[in-house]
Amino acid sequence: MTKTNTIDKLKFASLFIISWGFILLFYSTALSNTIPGAMLKIGGYIIDNHQIPTYDIISWNPVDKLNFICDNWLSAVLIKIVYSISNAGLFAMIAIISFIVCSIIIIYNRKNTSQSLLLSTMLLFLIIAIARNLSLDSGIFVILLFTILLFILNTYYKKDSFSIYFLPIISLLWANIQGSTSNFFYIVALIYLVGHSFKYKIKIFEVKKAESKKSLKLLIITFISILAMMINPYGVKIITLPYTNDLDFTVINLLKGFKSPDAKDMSIVLFCLVPFVLILIALITSNRKMELQDFLMYAVFAFLTLRSEYYLIFFIISASFYIFDYIILPNKITFKTRSVSLKPAMALTVIAIAALSFIFVHTNAQSHFINQKLDQNFIKLIKNDKPKRLFNATALSSDLIYNDIPVFIDENYLVYRDYNLNDYKILNSLILTDSSGEIQHNKKVTLKNIVPYYIDKYKFDKILISKNSRMYQYLINHSDKYPLITDSFEFAYFDVNNK
């Protein structure tokens, strides 16, 4: 084995170690305020009753059995099973899945050892993007499926890989893990089909036509995969769900991580802008002509990221499968190092990372994995109070659900969009707007009577809100009608005097 080959292999191995180190570093506090209350509730219900709920089992909503589609039922079951084994298992699950995603990207780019520094940078951006939007829900499973899909499609067109026959299994899992994003599967497959359907060249673009049999095979397997998506509790509804449940203005502005990048927050702008600009420069300035499917993947996920920061994860993953083909770096090793001396250093690094992993998981398993926003005394008081019609801030819904306290609304906003979502937004902000963000004109409601109007409408008996909300100040100023029961640094719990 030559010295160069040894160094290349060590570089390749170091990427896995670096990825795990990044995960430990940036995920260390990402779960500290995360508790999957709704997922645990739904997963527990499915396991205990051997059926998927056909109505909202979380809210006390006055509408009898508010209908909703549990498109992420399989994710809920998996999270409940892992949580039942160990609290630390939730962190381990997300960390391991993230590591698998990074490993797939590393393995796909294993021949680009001269670009290990650039690849490390891509992985760093990816892990930070996941950590910023980290939540114990179905999203982490979708990230894994998306990565596997791209690996299979890219490998298939580079060499006729048998893995293409696994696409129907991926689509089946996707439809049951998070049906609301299952359209990603066939959109990406269609992009690759179009990108290899004919031969064409212009100044910077190139379409490389694949063998007719290869494109036909992918087309047939994609069609079979779409049919496989129908194998779920809701049938064809899952295929149409991404379009019927399109996020509107109100939902996007409430969902964590789903807001468009805020132009006033320079850190977010730069974080999104740097990958955009650098990848685009690499595509345009490369001596290699830009392939159509690469341009389409860039355009689609750049557009989605501008709409929601969450999709930056998918942008970086997709770019990791094509960008290194456009960046040509010298593959020469300009320094002399004995291969023998590198092995002990690599071994020590592995041992250090392993020790850090053990210490981190062992320490956090005792304290941080179930870190609630409300302390136990606050929770105990509410449980003893037994509110029947509680108005709650959505930020606290997971804590309440986790402790079996019925909520008015939780973070699954699509369930409530046609029911009480807009009323919640008005009451919490004391601004009269409709679902599109426009000022609404309801003669019964004015800025002076917003609170009493909606409290009477829903017959709230207790109110639990953030001290940062406008509603908090209103309740404090009207303490005769809404006496304060207790509060913490961030939240306040009020009674409603209906006399």
Short mmCIF file of C-alpha atoms in Angstrom, two decimals:
data_model
loop_
_atom_site.label_atom_id
_atom_site.label_comp_id
_atom_site.label_asym_id
_atom_site.label_seq_id
_atom_site.Cartn_x
_atom_site.Cartn_y
_atom_site.Cartn_z
CA MET A 1 0.00 0.00 0.00
CA THR A 2 1.43 3.37 -1.01
CA LYS A 3 1.81 6.30 1.34
CA THR A 4 -0.75 8.30 -0.69
CA ASN A 5 -3.35 5.54 -0.48
CA THR A 6 -2.83 5.27 3.27
CA ILE A 7 -3.33 9.00 3.75
CA ASP A 8 -6.43 8.97 1.50
CA LYS A 9 -7.95 6.17 3.58
CA LEU A 10 -7.18 8.00 6.80
CA LYS A 11 -8.77 11.15 5.38
CA PHE A 12 -11.85 9.11 4.45
CA ALA A 13 -12.04 7.57 7.94
CA SER A 14 -11.50 10.95 9.60
CA LEU A 15 -14.64 12.32 7.92
CA PHE A 16 -16.79 9.86 9.88
CA ILE A 17 -15.10 10.85 13.12
CA ILE A 18 -15.43 14.55 12.35
CA SER A 19 -19.15 14.09 11.58
CA TRP A 20 -19.78 12.38 14.91
CA GLY A 21 -17.84 15.13 16.68
CA PHE A 22 -19.97 17.81 14.96
CA ILE A 23 -23.14 15.96 16.01
CA LEU A 24 -22.09 15.83 19.67
CA LEU A 25 -21.04 19.47 19.60
CA PHE A 26 -24.14 20.98 17.99
CA TYR A 27 -26.78 18.57 19.32
CA SER A 28 -25.60 18.92 22.92
CA THR A 29 -28.21 21.57 23.73
CA ALA A 30 -30.60 21.10 20.80
CA LEU A 31 -32.85 18.73 22.75
CA SER A 32 -32.67 20.55 26.05
CA ASN A 33 -36.04 22.26 25.49
CA THR A 34 -37.59 19.58 23.32
CA ILE A 35 -40.23 17.18 24.55
CA PRO A 36 -42.26 15.17 22.01
CA GLY A 37 -45.53 15.34 23.93
CA ALA A 38 -47.90 14.95 20.98
CA MET A 39 -45.81 12.22 19.31
CA LEU A 40 -45.65 10.23 22.55
CA LYS A 41 -49.39 10.65 23.11
CA ILE A 42 -50.32 9.50 19.60
CA GLY A 43 -47.73 6.71 19.58
CA GLY A 44 -48.96 5.45 22.96
CA TYR A 45 -52.57 5.54 21.78
CA ILE A 46 -51.74 3.48 18.67
CA ILE A 47 -49.75 0.90 20.65
CA ASP A 48 -52.39 0.58 23.39
CA ASN A 49 -55.46 0.53 21.13
CA HIS A 50 -53.93 -1.13 18.05
CA GLN A 51 -55.50 1.50 15.85
CA ILE A 52 -54.72 4.96 14.50
CA PRO A 53 -56.79 7.79 16.02
CA THR A 54 -59.40 9.16 13.63
CA TYR A 55 -59.96 12.32 15.67
CA ASP A 56 -57.98 14.77 17.78
CA ILE A 57 -57.09 12.98 21.04
CA ILE A 58 -55.00 15.85 22.37
CA SER A 59 -57.30 18.87 22.57
CA TRP A 60 -60.41 19.43 24.70
CA ASN A 61 -61.90 21.16 21.64
CA PRO A 62 -65.65 21.74 21.84
CA VAL A 63 -66.14 20.30 18.36
CA ASP A 64 -66.93 16.63 18.89
CA LYS A 65 -64.11 14.46 17.55
CA LEU A 66 -62.31 17.03 15.46
CA ASN A 67 -61.19 15.11 12.37
CA PHE A 68 -57.57 15.01 11.35
CA ILE A 69 -55.19 12.86 9.33
CA CYS A 70 -52.41 11.27 11.36
CA ASP A 71 -49.96 11.16 8.45
CA ASN A 72 -46.96 10.54 10.74
CA TRP A 73 -48.40 7.62 12.71
CA LEU A 74 -45.41 5.34 12.09
CA SER A 75 -43.00 8.02 13.35
CA ALA A 76 -45.09 8.40 16.51
CA VAL A 77 -44.94 4.65 17.17
CA LEU A 78 -41.17 4.51 16.63
CA ILE A 79 -40.56 7.51 18.92
CA LYS A 80 -42.82 6.01 21.62
CA ILE A 81 -40.99 2.66 21.46
CA VAL A 82 -37.56 4.30 21.68
CA TYR A 83 -38.70 6.56 24.53
CA SER A 84 -40.14 3.56 26.42
CA ILE A 85 -36.70 1.94 26.34
CA SER A 86 -34.74 4.99 27.46
CA ASN A 87 -34.98 8.79 27.56
CA ALA A 88 -31.43 8.92 26.26
CA GLY A 89 -32.58 6.73 23.38
CA LEU A 90 -34.33 9.73 21.84
CA PHE A 91 -31.06 11.62 21.56
CA ALA A 92 -29.24 8.49 20.41
CA MET A 93 -31.87 7.95 17.70
CA ILE A 94 -31.51 11.44 16.24
CA ALA A 95 -27.72 11.39 16.57
CA ILE A 96 -27.42 7.98 14.90
CA ILE A 97 -29.79 8.88 12.06
CA SER A 98 -27.87 12.11 11.48
CA PHE A 99 -24.62 10.16 11.48
CA ILE A 100 -26.05 7.69 8.94
CA VAL A 101 -27.06 10.61 6.70
CA CYS A 102 -23.53 12.03 6.91
CA SER A 103 -22.04 8.58 6.31
CA ILE A 104 -24.10 8.07 3.14
CA ILE A 105 -22.85 11.41 1.80
CA ILE A 106 -19.25 10.53 2.73
CA ILE A 107 -19.46 7.08 1.10
CA TYR A 108 -20.95 8.54 -2.08
CA ASN A 109 -18.06 11.05 -2.29
CA ARG A 110 -15.37 8.57 -1.18
CA LYS A 111 -13.34 9.06 -4.39
CA ASN A 112 -13.05 12.80 -3.77
CA THR A 113 -10.43 12.54 -1.03
CA SER A 114 -8.76 15.72 -2.29
CA GLN A 115 -11.96 17.57 -1.33
CA SER A 116 -12.21 16.26 2.22
CA LEU A 117 -11.99 19.79 3.67
CA LEU A 118 -14.85 21.00 1.46
CA LEU A 119 -16.89 17.92 2.31
CA SER A 120 -16.27 18.51 6.02
CA THR A 121 -17.56 22.06 5.57
CA MET A 122 -20.72 20.76 3.86
CA LEU A 123 -21.29 18.30 6.69
CA LEU A 124 -20.78 21.09 9.23
CA PHE A 125 -23.44 23.23 7.53
CA LEU A 126 -25.78 20.23 7.34
CA ILE A 127 -25.45 19.33 11.02
CA ILE A 128 -25.95 22.95 12.11
CA ALA A 129 -29.03 23.19 9.87
CA ILE A 130 -30.49 20.02 11.39
CA ALA A 131 -29.66 21.20 14.93
CA ARG A 132 -31.35 24.59 14.30
CA ASN A 133 -34.55 22.86 13.25
CA LEU A 134 -34.18 19.82 15.46
CA SER A 135 -37.43 18.43 16.78
CA LEU A 136 -38.42 15.00 17.98
CA ASP A 137 -40.90 14.32 15.22
CA SER A 138 -41.11 12.63 11.83
CA GLY A 139 -38.76 15.15 10.19
CA ILE A 140 -35.59 13.28 11.17
CA PHE A 141 -36.86 10.12 9.44
CA VAL A 142 -37.72 12.10 6.30
CA ILE A 143 -34.17 13.47 6.17
CA LEU A 144 -32.85 9.90 6.18
CA LEU A 145 -35.26 8.72 3.46
CA PHE A 146 -34.45 11.75 1.31
CA THR A 147 -30.71 11.02 1.57
CA ILE A 148 -31.18 7.35 0.69
CA LEU A 149 -33.35 8.33 -2.28
CA LEU A 150 -30.67 10.64 -3.69
CA PHE A 151 -27.95 8.04 -3.11
CA ILE A 152 -29.94 5.42 -5.04
CA LEU A 153 -30.82 7.73 -7.95
CA ASN A 154 -27.29 9.07 -8.37
CA THR A 155 -25.72 5.63 -8.05
CA TYR A 156 -28.23 4.22 -10.54
CA TYR A 157 -27.33 6.72 -13.26
CA LYS A 158 -23.59 6.34 -12.70
CA LYS A 159 -23.79 2.56 -12.72
CA ASP A 160 -26.81 0.30 -13.08
CA SER A 161 -27.36 -0.34 -9.37
CA PHE A 162 -29.69 -3.03 -8.05
CA SER A 163 -30.69 -0.63 -5.25
CA ILE A 164 -33.20 1.04 -7.62
CA TYR A 165 -35.63 -1.77 -6.76
CA PHE A 166 -35.79 -0.50 -3.17
CA LEU A 167 -37.57 2.71 -4.23
CA PRO A 168 -41.11 1.31 -3.66
CA ILE A 169 -40.11 0.40 -0.08
CA ILE A 170 -38.81 3.93 0.49
CA SER A 171 -42.01 5.49 -0.88
CA LEU A 172 -44.14 3.15 1.26
CA LEU A 173 -42.22 4.10 4.41
CA TRP A 174 -42.33 7.79 3.50
CA ALA A 175 -46.12 7.79 3.07
CA ASN A 176 -46.56 6.37 6.59
CA ILE A 177 -43.74 8.27 8.30
CA GLN A 178 -44.72 11.73 7.04
CA GLY A 179 -47.33 11.68 4.30
CA SER A 180 -47.46 15.46 4.05
CA THR A 181 -44.02 15.52 2.39
CA SER A 182 -44.32 12.30 0.39
CA ASN A 183 -44.54 14.31 -2.84
CA PHE A 184 -40.79 14.99 -2.48
CA PHE A 185 -40.22 11.40 -3.56
CA TYR A 186 -41.74 11.59 -7.01
CA ILE A 187 -40.73 15.22 -7.59
CA VAL A 188 -37.07 14.26 -7.15
CA ALA A 189 -37.51 11.11 -9.27
CA LEU A 190 -39.14 13.22 -12.01
CA ILE A 191 -36.24 15.71 -11.94
CA TYR A 192 -33.77 12.87 -12.55
CA LEU A 193 -35.93 11.43 -15.33
CA VAL A 194 -36.15 14.80 -17.09
CA GLY A 195 -32.43 15.37 -16.58
CA HIS A 196 -31.60 12.21 -18.51
CA SER A 197 -34.41 12.08 -21.06
CA PHE A 198 -32.68 13.75 -24.04
CA LYS A 199 -29.32 15.07 -25.18
CA TYR A 200 -28.78 18.80 -25.42
CA LYS A 201 -26.00 21.36 -24.95
CA ILE A 202 -25.88 25.12 -24.65
CA LYS A 203 -23.21 27.44 -23.22
CA ILE A 204 -23.26 26.30 -19.58
CA PHE A 205 -25.97 23.60 -19.59
CA GLU A 206 -25.84 20.00 -20.67
CA VAL A 207 -28.42 17.23 -20.71
CA LYS A 208 -26.91 13.76 -20.83
CA LYS A 209 -29.32 11.24 -22.24
CA ALA A 210 -29.25 7.93 -20.43
CA GLU A 211 -29.92 4.57 -22.04
CA SER A 212 -33.60 4.25 -22.96
CA LYS A 213 -33.90 1.04 -20.94
CA LYS A 214 -32.48 2.76 -17.85
CA SER A 215 -34.93 5.69 -17.99
CA LEU A 216 -37.84 3.37 -18.76
CA LYS A 217 -36.93 1.18 -15.78
CA LEU A 218 -36.86 4.21 -13.46
CA LEU A 219 -40.17 5.45 -14.85
CA ILE A 220 -41.86 2.09 -14.20
CA ILE A 221 -40.35 1.76 -10.71
CA THR A 222 -41.40 5.36 -9.89
CA PHE A 223 -44.96 4.56 -10.97
CA ILE A 224 -44.95 1.41 -8.81
CA SER A 225 -43.56 3.49 -5.94
CA ILE A 226 -46.44 5.99 -6.22
CA LEU A 227 -48.87 3.07 -6.06
CA ALA A 228 -47.01 1.80 -2.99
CA MET A 229 -47.69 5.14 -1.29
CA MET A 230 -51.37 4.22 -1.24
CA ILE A 231 -50.62 1.42 1.21
CA ASN A 232 -51.42 3.48 4.29
CA PRO A 233 -54.42 4.05 6.57
CA TYR A 234 -55.77 6.83 4.32
CA GLY A 235 -55.12 5.46 0.83
CA VAL A 236 -54.96 8.00 -1.99
CA LYS A 237 -55.53 10.91 0.44
CA ILE A 238 -51.85 10.77 1.41
CA ILE A 239 -50.82 11.47 -2.19
CA THR A 240 -53.05 14.55 -2.36
CA LEU A 241 -52.32 15.66 1.24
CA PRO A 242 -49.22 17.77 0.38
CA TYR A 243 -51.42 19.90 -1.88
CA THR A 244 -54.64 20.06 0.14
CA ASN A 245 -52.71 20.89 3.32
CA ASP A 246 -50.45 23.52 1.81
CA LEU A 247 -49.22 25.86 4.53
CA ASP A 248 -50.84 29.28 4.49
CA PHE A 249 -49.62 32.57 5.94
CA THR A 250 -50.85 31.91 9.47
CA VAL A 251 -49.39 28.43 9.78
CA ILE A 252 -45.99 29.36 8.32
CA ASN A 253 -45.64 32.20 10.82
CA LEU A 254 -46.39 29.91 13.74
CA LEU A 255 -44.44 26.78 12.86
CA LYS A 256 -41.02 26.49 14.46
CA GLY A 257 -38.37 26.44 11.75
CA PHE A 258 -40.90 26.97 8.96
CA LYS A 259 -40.67 30.74 8.76
CA SER A 260 -38.91 32.31 5.83
CA PRO A 261 -35.36 33.45 6.69
CA ASP A 262 -35.70 36.80 8.48
CA ALA A 263 -33.84 39.47 6.51
CA LYS A 264 -33.39 41.44 9.74
CA ASP A 265 -31.47 38.58 11.35
CA MET A 266 -28.08 38.77 9.67
CA SER A 267 -26.87 35.47 11.14
CA ILE A 268 -29.76 33.57 9.54
CA VAL A 269 -29.36 35.40 6.23
CA LEU A 270 -25.65 34.63 6.08
CA PHE A 271 -26.19 31.04 7.15
CA CYS A 272 -28.62 30.50 4.26
CA LEU A 273 -26.80 32.77 1.82
CA VAL A 274 -23.31 31.25 2.12
CA PRO A 275 -24.27 27.78 0.80
CA PHE A 276 -26.46 29.36 -1.91
CA VAL A 277 -23.73 31.65 -3.23
CA LEU A 278 -20.77 29.29 -2.95
CA ILE A 279 -22.57 26.39 -4.64
CA LEU A 280 -23.89 28.64 -7.40
CA ILE A 281 -20.40 30.06 -8.02
CA ALA A 282 -19.00 26.53 -8.20
CA LEU A 283 -21.66 25.51 -10.72
CA ILE A 284 -21.19 28.57 -12.94
CA THR A 285 -17.39 28.83 -12.87
CA SER A 286 -16.66 25.13 -13.30
CA ASN A 287 -15.03 23.93 -16.52
CA ARG A 288 -17.67 21.24 -16.58
CA LYS A 289 -21.06 22.05 -18.08
CA MET A 290 -23.93 22.15 -15.60
CA GLU A 291 -26.20 19.11 -15.87
CA LEU A 292 -29.92 19.81 -16.03
CA GLN A 293 -30.94 17.70 -13.02
CA ASP A 294 -28.29 19.41 -10.87
CA PHE A 295 -29.57 22.84 -11.85
CA LEU A 296 -33.19 21.78 -11.18
CA MET A 297 -32.29 20.34 -7.77
CA TYR A 298 -30.47 23.58 -6.92
CA ALA A 299 -33.38 25.75 -8.10
CA VAL A 300 -36.17 23.76 -6.42
CA PHE A 301 -34.56 23.52 -2.99
CA ALA A 302 -33.15 27.05 -3.07
CA PHE A 303 -36.69 28.29 -3.72
CA LEU A 304 -38.10 26.15 -0.88
CA THR A 305 -35.39 27.42 1.50
CA LEU A 306 -36.31 31.03 0.73
CA ARG A 307 -39.84 30.09 1.72
CA SER A 308 -38.79 28.18 4.83
CA GLU A 309 -35.43 27.84 6.56
CA TYR A 310 -36.30 24.20 7.32
CA TYR A 311 -35.65 23.22 3.70
CA LEU A 312 -32.03 24.33 3.93
CA ILE A 313 -31.39 20.83 5.26
CA PHE A 314 -32.64 19.31 2.00
CA PHE A 315 -30.77 21.89 -0.08
CA ILE A 316 -27.44 20.97 1.52
CA ILE A 317 -28.08 17.22 1.28
CA SER A 318 -29.05 17.41 -2.39
CA ALA A 319 -26.04 19.65 -3.20
CA SER A 320 -23.70 17.15 -1.54
CA PHE A 321 -24.48 14.66 -4.30
CA TYR A 322 -23.49 16.87 -7.23
CA ILE A 323 -21.34 19.84 -6.24
CA PHE A 324 -18.03 17.96 -5.89
CA ASP A 325 -18.23 16.90 -9.54
CA TYR A 326 -17.85 20.58 -10.45
CA ILE A 327 -14.94 21.36 -8.12
CA ILE A 328 -11.59 20.08 -9.35
CA LEU A 329 -8.75 20.15 -6.85
CA PRO A 330 -5.26 18.66 -7.16
CA ASN A 331 -5.02 15.21 -5.67
CA LYS A 332 -1.36 15.50 -4.75
CA ILE A 333 -0.10 15.25 -1.20
CA THR A 334 2.46 18.01 -0.76
CA PHE A 335 3.61 17.02 2.70
CA LYS A 336 5.57 14.01 3.84
CA THR A 337 4.21 12.05 6.73
CA ARG A 338 4.94 8.54 7.84
CA SER A 339 1.80 6.44 7.64
CA VAL A 340 2.82 4.66 10.83
CA SER A 341 2.71 7.89 12.84
CA LEU A 342 -0.81 8.72 11.66
CA LYS A 343 -2.36 5.49 12.89
CA PRO A 344 -1.82 6.09 16.62
CA ALA A 345 -3.14 9.64 16.22
CA MET A 346 -6.25 8.32 14.48
CA ALA A 347 -6.72 5.65 17.14
CA LEU A 348 -6.42 8.21 19.93
CA THR A 349 -8.95 10.46 18.17
CA VAL A 350 -11.42 7.57 17.89
CA ILE A 351 -10.97 6.69 21.59
CA ALA A 352 -11.44 10.36 22.57
CA ILE A 353 -14.63 10.70 20.53
CA ALA A 354 -15.96 7.40 21.91
CA ALA A 355 -15.22 8.50 25.48
CA LEU A 356 -16.87 11.88 24.86
CA SER A 357 -19.94 10.11 23.43
CA PHE A 358 -20.23 7.83 26.48
CA ILE A 359 -19.79 10.67 28.99
CA PHE A 360 -22.24 12.92 27.15
CA VAL A 361 -25.00 10.32 26.87
CA HIS A 362 -24.51 9.06 30.43
CA THR A 363 -24.63 12.60 31.86
CA ASN A 364 -27.58 13.84 29.83
CA ALA A 365 -29.63 10.71 30.37
CA GLN A 366 -30.11 11.81 33.96
CA SER A 367 -31.13 15.41 33.36
CA HIS A 368 -31.42 17.13 30.00
CA PHE A 369 -33.29 14.76 27.71
CA ILE A 370 -36.69 15.53 29.21
CA ASN A 371 -36.21 19.19 30.03
CA GLN A 372 -39.61 20.86 30.29
CA LYS A 373 -40.29 24.57 30.03
CA LEU A 374 -42.60 24.38 33.03
CA ASP A 375 -41.12 23.12 36.29
CA GLN A 376 -42.73 20.23 38.14
CA ASN A 377 -44.37 22.44 40.78
CA PHE A 378 -46.06 24.46 38.04
CA ILE A 379 -47.23 21.27 36.32
CA LYS A 380 -48.43 19.78 39.61
CA LEU A 381 -50.48 22.89 40.37
CA ILE A 382 -52.20 22.78 36.97
CA LYS A 383 -52.91 19.05 37.26
CA ASN A 384 -54.43 19.51 40.72
CA ASP A 385 -56.44 22.47 39.42
CA LYS A 386 -57.92 20.21 36.68
CA PRO A 387 -58.86 22.89 34.13
CA LYS A 388 -61.54 21.70 31.73
CA ARG A 389 -61.18 24.41 29.09
CA LEU A 390 -57.62 25.70 29.28
CA PHE A 391 -56.30 28.36 26.92
CA ASN A 392 -52.62 27.62 26.45
CA ALA A 393 -49.65 29.06 24.60
CA THR A 394 -48.62 26.63 21.88
CA ALA A 395 -45.02 26.76 23.12
CA LEU A 396 -46.24 24.92 26.24
CA SER A 397 -48.46 22.38 24.49
CA SER A 398 -45.83 19.62 24.48
CA ASP A 399 -45.26 19.97 28.23
CA LEU A 400 -49.00 19.87 28.89
CA ILE A 401 -49.64 16.90 26.59
CA TYR A 402 -46.70 15.02 28.10
CA ASN A 403 -48.35 15.44 31.52
CA ASP A 404 -51.82 14.41 30.26
CA ILE A 405 -53.32 17.91 30.46
CA PRO A 406 -55.80 18.59 27.61
CA VAL A 407 -54.89 21.63 25.50
CA PHE A 408 -56.81 24.16 23.44
CA ILE A 409 -54.28 23.97 20.63
CA ASP A 410 -50.91 22.32 20.03
CA GLU A 411 -48.16 22.68 17.44
CA ASN A 412 -49.91 20.47 14.89
CA TYR A 413 -51.45 23.61 13.42
CA LEU A 414 -52.90 21.93 10.35
CA VAL A 415 -55.44 20.17 12.59
CA TYR A 416 -56.76 23.48 13.87
CA ARG A 417 -56.36 25.66 10.80
CA ASP A 418 -60.04 25.47 9.82
CA TYR A 419 -61.25 25.56 13.40
CA ASN A 420 -59.58 27.73 16.07
CA LEU A 421 -56.11 28.58 14.75
CA ASN A 422 -56.93 32.12 13.68
CA ASP A 423 -58.85 32.77 16.91
CA TYR A 424 -55.80 31.64 18.87
CA LYS A 425 -53.55 34.00 16.93
CA ILE A 426 -55.90 36.96 17.47
CA LEU A 427 -56.29 36.29 21.19
CA ASN A 428 -52.59 35.74 21.78
CA SER A 429 -51.47 38.82 19.83
CA LEU A 430 -54.56 41.05 20.31
CA ILE A 431 -54.41 41.91 16.62
CA LEU A 432 -57.48 41.41 14.43
CA THR A 433 -56.19 39.47 11.43
CA ASP A 434 -57.57 36.69 9.27
CA SER A 435 -55.68 33.62 8.02
CA SER A 436 -54.00 35.61 5.25
CA GLY A 437 -52.71 38.22 7.70
CA GLU A 438 -55.20 40.86 6.60
CA ILE A 439 -57.13 42.95 9.12
CA GLN A 440 -60.53 41.37 9.57
CA HIS A 441 -63.73 43.36 10.03
CA ASN A 442 -65.97 41.66 12.58
CA LYS A 443 -68.50 44.06 14.05
CA LYS A 444 -68.80 41.93 17.19
CA VAL A 445 -65.08 42.16 17.93
CA THR A 446 -63.12 45.32 18.60
CA LEU A 447 -59.64 45.90 19.99
CA LYS A 448 -61.23 46.65 23.38
CA ASN A 449 -63.26 43.45 23.71
CA ILE A 450 -61.05 40.84 21.99
CA VAL A 451 -60.22 39.00 25.23
CA PRO A 452 -63.70 38.84 26.79
CA TYR A 453 -65.26 38.01 23.40
CA TYR A 454 -63.08 34.94 22.76
CA ILE A 455 -63.06 33.83 26.39
CA ASP A 456 -66.85 33.81 26.28
CA LYS A 457 -66.88 32.12 22.86
CA TYR A 458 -64.80 29.15 24.07
CA LYS A 459 -65.77 29.30 27.76
CA PHE A 460 -62.17 29.22 28.96
CA ASP A 461 -61.83 28.54 32.69
CA LYS A 462 -58.02 28.91 32.95
CA ILE A 463 -55.35 30.71 30.91
CA LEU A 464 -51.68 29.73 30.59
CA ILE A 465 -49.62 32.13 28.49
CA SER A 466 -46.19 33.60 27.95
CA LYS A 467 -45.32 36.85 29.66
CA ASN A 468 -44.11 38.14 26.30
CA SER A 469 -47.59 38.03 24.79
CA ARG A 470 -49.80 41.10 24.60
CA MET A 471 -52.58 39.12 26.24
CA TYR A 472 -50.52 38.83 29.44
CA GLN A 473 -50.46 42.58 29.97
CA TYR A 474 -54.21 42.79 29.34
CA LEU A 475 -54.92 40.13 31.97
CA ILE A 476 -52.64 41.82 34.51
CA ASN A 477 -54.49 45.12 33.95
CA HIS A 478 -57.85 43.36 34.47
CA SER A 479 -56.93 41.29 37.51
CA ASP A 480 -60.45 41.60 38.94
CA LYS A 481 -61.76 39.39 36.13
CA TYR A 482 -58.61 37.36 35.54
CA PRO A 483 -56.76 36.87 38.86
CA LEU A 484 -53.19 35.58 38.63
CA ILE A 485 -52.85 32.12 40.21
CA THR A 486 -49.11 31.68 39.82
CA ASP A 487 -46.28 32.55 37.50
CA SER A 488 -42.67 31.77 36.65
CA PHE A 489 -39.94 33.76 34.95
CA GLU A 490 -41.49 33.22 31.49
CA PHE A 491 -45.11 32.08 31.97
CA ALA A 492 -48.23 32.97 33.91
CA TYR A 493 -51.32 31.00 34.94
CA PHE A 494 -54.62 32.89 35.34
CA ASP A 495 -58.08 32.07 36.59
CA VAL A 496 -61.17 33.26 34.72
CA ASN A 497 -63.84 34.87 36.89
CA ASN A 498 -67.07 34.18 35.02
CA LYS A 499 -69.27 35.66 37.71
#
